[in-house]
């Protein structure tokens, strides 16, 4: 008897192969498959259904041909079993001609959700922020992780999206569902990528020859950055980095809010997997990771700061002080950073003035906030980050608000001058807080006991947030007004005794908390114009003998010292020097002009990590 060859034997067991060889008509193959029991037919369909995310041209042509043949053949048959329906709907590929049964199955499989993780919410926040930033700057493309798309940017392209990423994370409903420990890790991932973006991208550039493209490019970019951050700075075990980070791409379509979200193409997943595996391998016979080798040889902590900003700091403060700034806001070991939050209480201004009123309540609050809480010299409370701040003691009572200790200085020096001038009686004085949102300085002035406080804010959205904060702090029994208006267009209807103007600025002093500001564009001419306009207007509307405090959270002299010099030269105001001891702990921050200049990394003790800040106190001639 004739012995069939291996090839013919394979054909006899594989109807699809027989169609390709032309030895079996397509409709006969279809009937053969339809006659199989359901598990076998399903396996046949699954085995020969093309990938929705990647398909070869020859495979696509063949599938289209098979679908058309199937459609024609079903006109001549009454058989319409589950196998036939499944094969026809699957072969269609684009889903436009699927049956109701197939659509229902497809919906159920797509709608099945995967459990979100710390990495998935962190990556989504970074991807969405990058996409939003690109679009706002005039770029095209789709959205971020939720929309499954983004704008073109390579793995090593710096995107100034940090200001959005934290907000995206906090607004993510999946983030809110995470356990406290997982929330903390998600925040750490986002913060590390933001702070170390220059170094992370520098390492990735050594491994990526071609930037990822397509509608998932921002998602892929964010995944690479989060994976690299763990290897480079967080010392996460390599197997966990590769497995768990890559898994985010595999489950992406199951974690997004819409059942219409697309799968991430397998080639992109393999691309990310390959890059992270390359970075996680050890070098030669050593235990050093290839990622760490590149970090040491190809990057520097200064890569995370815009070159123009470094040059400005060196020009303003010198190389030695610039190195102190960089070491404080960008330490070499990310694990050496101790997260903390500074709080200002309703008793803090009184404590800075040397008053004992409320001291017992203040000390009790420090104890309630935990063992890692401490009082700072000028009256703030520093708390180690531990869970949601809304769960901390006295949050609902409105006793305190979040405010960096350096940001309290303008309110303190204004209050001190008026307190001394009026022999400790502030009850008949009216003060103004220009550029008031989010309300920390307004709250200081209200808690100091002034008769009336007017808060001016140009941005309606920020003004809404200001009002909500004041409501939470229960200042409803205090006299204050919140005015939505540009500060330079507002004029008082009654005499004011003091004005605090914390002008819009580059915010470069907040780089330790907002690393995105360290990579901002160098053109700040518009900010300089607004600062000068506000300063001049405040000096003009202030009556003779009135006190004005000009403040910025910038580390640039052109936004701070230089602006005050120009204002004083016009002759409307003169400096009212800040005296040593007025603000406990910050006496070393007072310069030769009597102005206060706080530089990160320069002060001693716990104040070393304070934000960069500037405050000049002036009096109207």
XYZ file of C-alpha atoms in Angstrom, residues 36-444:
409
model
C -16.161 19.032 14.679
C -17.252 19.227 18.275
C -17.204 22.715 19.876
C -13.814 22.578 21.702
C -11.989 21.384 18.581
C -13.652 23.989 16.364
C -12.854 26.710 18.860
C -9.231 25.608 18.990
C -9.114 25.679 15.165
C -10.532 29.194 15.128
C -8.178 30.457 17.833
C -5.205 28.927 16.139
C -5.851 30.612 12.804
C -7.404 33.909 13.852
C -4.970 36.736 13.083
C -3.745 39.027 15.873
C -5.745 42.251 16.077
C -2.617 44.230 16.810
C -0.142 42.738 14.375
C -0.739 40.800 11.195
C 1.433 39.986 8.206
C 0.278 41.109 4.788
C 0.062 37.593 3.419
C -1.885 36.419 6.461
C -4.272 39.378 6.127
C -4.909 38.679 2.433
C -5.516 35.038 3.151
C -7.941 35.789 5.986
C -9.901 38.215 3.826
C -10.126 35.621 1.079
C -11.239 32.945 3.542
C -13.944 35.262 4.889
C -15.336 36.015 1.439
C -15.312 32.316 0.564
C -17.091 31.534 3.797
C -19.730 34.174 3.176
C -20.439 32.814 -0.300
C -20.559 29.223 0.825
C -23.040 29.891 3.616
C -25.579 31.031 1.020
C -25.753 27.423 -0.164
C -26.046 25.773 3.212
C -28.534 25.805 6.057
C -25.899 24.939 8.619
C -25.358 27.872 10.962
C -23.948 26.275 14.081
C -21.825 27.993 16.698
C -18.610 26.913 14.965
C -19.618 28.515 11.645
C -20.724 31.717 13.335
C -17.556 31.880 15.353
C -15.313 31.282 12.360
C -17.116 33.826 10.204
C -17.136 36.554 12.879
C -13.518 35.928 13.838
C -12.321 35.884 10.243
C -13.874 39.285 9.606
C -11.130 40.835 11.724
C -12.452 44.391 11.887
C -15.644 43.391 13.680
C -17.970 45.219 11.290
C -19.786 42.056 10.140
C -19.866 40.102 13.384
C -23.049 38.437 14.541
C -24.935 39.493 17.689
C -23.617 36.414 19.433
C -20.029 37.271 18.571
C -20.476 40.909 19.566
C -21.825 39.845 22.934
C -18.866 37.546 23.557
C -16.448 40.246 22.436
C -17.997 42.794 24.792
C -17.810 40.449 27.761
C -14.153 39.586 27.164
C -13.206 43.221 26.637
C -15.167 44.508 29.581
C -13.440 42.166 32.004
C -11.296 44.347 34.219
C -7.849 43.721 35.648
C -6.862 44.867 39.115
C -4.924 48.150 38.996
C -1.454 48.257 40.554
C 0.890 50.936 41.835
C 2.833 50.739 38.596
C -0.217 50.910 36.348
C -1.623 54.078 37.939
C 1.818 55.723 38.046
C 2.462 54.943 34.382
C -1.019 56.166 33.411
C -0.445 59.467 35.258
C 2.905 60.071 33.570
C 1.628 59.116 30.121
C -1.491 61.269 30.335
C 0.523 64.213 31.659
C 3.044 63.953 28.835
C 0.295 63.766 26.223
C -1.552 66.738 27.726
C 1.631 68.794 27.831
C 2.461 68.002 24.229
C -1.020 68.891 23.030
C -1.076 72.158 24.983
C 2.207 73.148 23.323
C 0.699 72.671 19.860
C 1.562 69.049 19.180
C -0.716 66.543 17.521
C -1.480 62.969 18.291
C -3.818 61.245 20.658
C -4.050 61.161 24.399
C -2.111 59.301 27.012
C -2.696 56.048 28.823
C -6.472 56.347 29.044
C -6.941 57.227 25.429
C -4.258 54.800 24.406
C -2.260 57.334 22.458
C -0.060 60.335 22.585
C 2.307 62.604 20.822
C 5.599 61.696 19.350
C 8.455 61.729 21.804
C 11.359 59.393 22.080
C 12.294 57.378 25.106
C 14.922 59.968 25.806
C 12.880 63.078 25.036
C 12.389 65.319 28.047
C 8.749 66.288 28.444
C 7.947 69.030 30.943
C 4.887 67.253 32.239
C 5.667 66.981 35.909
C 3.244 69.681 36.925
C 0.414 67.530 35.527
C 1.580 64.067 36.567
C 0.961 64.395 40.301
C -2.448 65.944 39.640
C -3.292 63.130 37.214
C -2.298 60.577 39.851
C -4.351 62.124 42.632
C -7.427 62.386 40.391
C -7.212 58.774 39.190
C -10.112 56.757 40.600
C -7.983 53.613 40.525
C -5.329 55.353 42.627
C -7.946 56.163 45.234
C -8.818 52.460 45.493
C -5.247 51.365 46.256
C -4.092 50.392 49.709
C -2.045 53.074 51.546
C 1.191 51.179 50.939
C 0.468 50.897 47.216
C -0.481 54.568 47.039
C 2.844 55.490 48.606
C 4.730 53.401 46.046
C 2.791 54.955 43.163
C 3.649 58.438 44.453
C 7.282 57.410 44.822
C 7.409 56.160 41.224
C 5.928 59.381 39.831
C 8.139 61.590 42.012
C 11.289 59.682 41.087
C 10.607 59.882 37.359
C 9.898 63.596 37.672
C 12.995 64.321 39.736
C 15.393 62.121 37.749
C 13.970 62.546 34.257
C 17.216 63.822 32.739
C 19.272 60.901 34.016
C 16.588 58.334 33.248
C 16.284 59.520 29.668
C 20.059 59.659 29.357
C 20.296 55.976 30.260
C 17.403 55.012 27.982
C 18.977 56.870 25.070
C 21.926 54.483 25.312
C 19.600 51.517 24.769
C 17.002 52.818 22.339
C 18.002 53.507 18.752
C 14.559 54.500 17.537
C 11.857 56.285 19.467
C 8.588 54.380 19.974
C 5.850 55.523 17.625
C 2.136 55.020 17.159
C -0.824 55.872 19.319
C 0.680 54.154 22.382
C 4.000 55.991 22.266
C 3.457 57.998 25.469
C 2.333 54.886 27.324
C 5.436 53.007 26.176
C 7.644 55.959 27.056
C 6.183 56.215 30.563
C 6.564 52.458 31.085
C 10.236 52.601 30.130
C 10.822 55.511 32.485
C 9.091 53.849 35.433
C 11.014 50.629 34.828
C 14.336 52.471 34.577
C 13.586 54.528 37.711
C 13.169 51.346 39.740
C 16.458 49.889 38.499
C 18.465 53.092 38.781
C 17.259 54.751 41.971
C 14.821 52.583 43.930
C 16.851 49.370 43.948
C 13.786 47.259 43.192
C 14.623 43.565 42.486
C 15.250 43.168 38.754
C 12.817 40.290 38.257
C 10.013 42.364 39.771
C 10.903 45.387 37.645
C 10.780 43.497 34.356
C 7.802 41.244 35.094
C 5.513 43.710 36.855
C 6.318 46.745 34.717
C 5.874 44.941 31.406
C 2.656 43.420 32.708
C 1.184 46.926 32.862
C 1.189 47.025 29.058
C -0.409 43.597 28.796
C -3.320 44.506 31.063
C -3.624 48.114 29.897
C -6.830 47.531 27.920
C -8.414 45.863 30.952
C -7.647 48.652 33.405
C -8.769 51.682 31.390
C -12.221 53.148 31.849
C -13.591 52.459 28.363
C -14.414 49.022 26.945
C -13.332 50.425 23.584
C -9.703 50.864 24.670
C -7.192 49.097 22.455
C -4.631 46.464 23.242
C -0.992 47.494 23.271
C 0.644 45.820 20.247
C 2.762 42.811 21.096
C 5.843 44.231 19.310
C 5.735 47.262 21.641
C 5.452 45.006 24.671
C 8.435 42.983 23.481
C 10.335 46.200 22.827
C 9.855 47.390 26.422
C 10.642 43.937 27.769
C 13.876 43.834 25.772
C 15.047 47.259 26.933
C 14.360 46.541 30.601
C 16.028 43.129 30.396
C 19.076 44.750 28.830
C 19.275 47.301 31.624
C 18.779 44.668 34.329
C 21.569 42.328 33.231
C 24.855 42.349 35.107
C 28.091 43.608 33.582
C 30.689 40.898 32.833
C 31.393 38.885 35.978
C 30.405 41.659 38.394
C 27.161 42.176 40.250
C 26.760 45.707 38.861
C 23.692 46.243 36.722
C 24.218 47.557 33.215
C 21.742 50.336 34.079
C 23.892 51.516 36.990
C 27.013 51.388 34.846
C 25.377 53.706 32.308
C 24.094 55.934 35.119
C 27.598 56.490 36.461
C 29.378 56.827 33.116
C 26.840 58.683 30.983
C 24.830 60.893 33.357
C 25.096 63.367 36.228
C 22.502 64.688 38.740
C 22.798 68.015 36.934
C 21.239 66.423 33.856
C 17.901 66.791 35.656
C 18.202 70.582 35.696
C 17.991 72.849 32.664
C 21.477 74.132 31.673
C 20.304 77.751 31.563
C 19.065 77.464 35.144
C 22.392 76.084 36.386
C 24.203 78.920 34.656
C 21.882 81.453 36.305
C 22.478 79.982 39.751
C 26.228 79.975 39.291
C 26.088 83.598 38.160
C 23.838 84.643 41.077
C 25.226 82.528 43.930
C 28.552 81.072 42.811
C 29.608 77.501 42.075
C 29.867 76.367 45.698
C 26.338 77.450 46.632
C 24.979 76.034 43.368
C 26.481 72.668 44.322
C 24.705 72.885 47.695
C 21.406 73.588 45.923
C 21.861 70.636 43.575
C 22.852 68.257 46.397
C 19.784 69.227 48.396
C 17.140 69.074 45.696
C 18.813 66.278 43.718
C 20.696 63.937 46.105
C 22.683 61.149 44.510
C 20.827 58.483 46.480
C 17.071 58.775 46.044
C 16.546 56.649 49.146
C 18.252 59.301 51.277
C 15.277 61.624 50.728
C 13.029 61.730 53.780
C 9.507 62.697 52.678
C 7.875 65.290 54.889
C 5.078 67.848 54.886
C 5.134 71.200 56.694
C 1.965 72.424 58.367
C 0.994 75.906 59.521
C -1.539 76.156 62.352
C -3.827 78.909 63.532
C -1.406 79.330 66.447
C 1.779 79.533 64.351
C 1.855 83.293 63.690
C 1.308 83.991 67.382
C 4.142 81.632 68.283
C 6.467 83.442 65.849
C 5.546 86.720 67.593
C 6.507 85.202 70.942
C 2.970 84.878 72.250
C 2.043 81.955 74.534
C -1.614 81.893 73.517
C -2.447 78.552 71.930
C 0.902 76.986 72.808
C -0.682 74.138 74.780
C -2.993 73.267 71.890
C -0.045 73.467 69.494
C 2.048 71.025 71.566
C -0.882 68.642 71.893
C -1.340 68.669 68.112
C 2.338 67.859 67.575
C 1.923 64.794 69.800
C -1.257 63.695 68.038
C 0.407 63.907 64.612
C 2.856 61.148 65.570
C 6.361 60.434 66.789
C 7.931 61.674 63.534
C 6.379 65.129 63.975
C 8.364 68.115 65.230
C 8.043 71.847 65.753
C 10.154 74.074 63.522
C 11.683 77.267 64.976
C 9.305 79.762 63.329
C 6.139 77.892 64.339
C 5.511 75.275 61.630
C 5.025 71.558 62.282
C 6.981 69.099 60.165
C 5.292 65.723 59.721
C 6.691 62.587 58.146
C 4.519 61.486 55.218
C 2.183 58.863 56.630
C -1.058 58.184 54.793
C -3.697 60.614 53.616
C -3.399 64.057 55.227
C -7.192 64.170 55.502
C -6.936 61.433 58.125
C -4.505 63.411 60.298
C -5.490 64.884 63.644
C -7.580 68.073 63.551
C -7.975 68.097 59.773
C -11.756 68.249 59.997
C -11.523 70.872 62.750
C -9.614 73.162 60.359
C -6.722 73.727 62.756
C -3.927 73.575 60.157
C -3.070 73.734 56.464
C -0.181 72.499 54.333
C 2.460 75.197 53.740
C 6.226 74.930 53.377
C 8.029 76.585 56.268
C 9.760 79.062 53.910
C 6.411 80.131 52.449
C 5.345 81.378 55.899
C 8.062 84.063 55.968
C 6.258 86.856 54.025
C 3.191 86.637 56.277
C 5.344 86.605 59.412
C 7.478 89.642 58.511
C 4.416 91.675 57.439
C 2.562 90.812 60.643
C 5.637 91.544 62.771
C 6.093 95.041 61.288
C 2.433 95.992 61.795
C 2.372 94.384 65.244
C 5.349 96.452 66.390
C 4.123 99.649 64.705
C 0.704 99.456 66.369
C 1.872 98.210 69.786
C 0.517 94.707 69.350
C -3.012 95.712 68.362
C -3.964 94.352 64.943
C -7.727 94.442 65.426
C -8.237 97.722 63.545
C -5.913 97.015 60.612
C -6.810 96.027 57.068
C -4.387 94.026 54.916
C -4.366 92.680 51.350
C -3.018 89.389 50.022
C -2.269 89.746 46.301
C -2.081 86.541 44.214
C -3.663 84.763 47.165
C -4.396 81.196 45.993
C -4.260 78.545 47.327
C -4.725 80.499 50.547
C -1.848 79.707 52.897
C -0.770 83.329 53.395
C -4.388 84.526 53.566
C -4.960 82.008 56.360
C -1.882 83.278 58.194
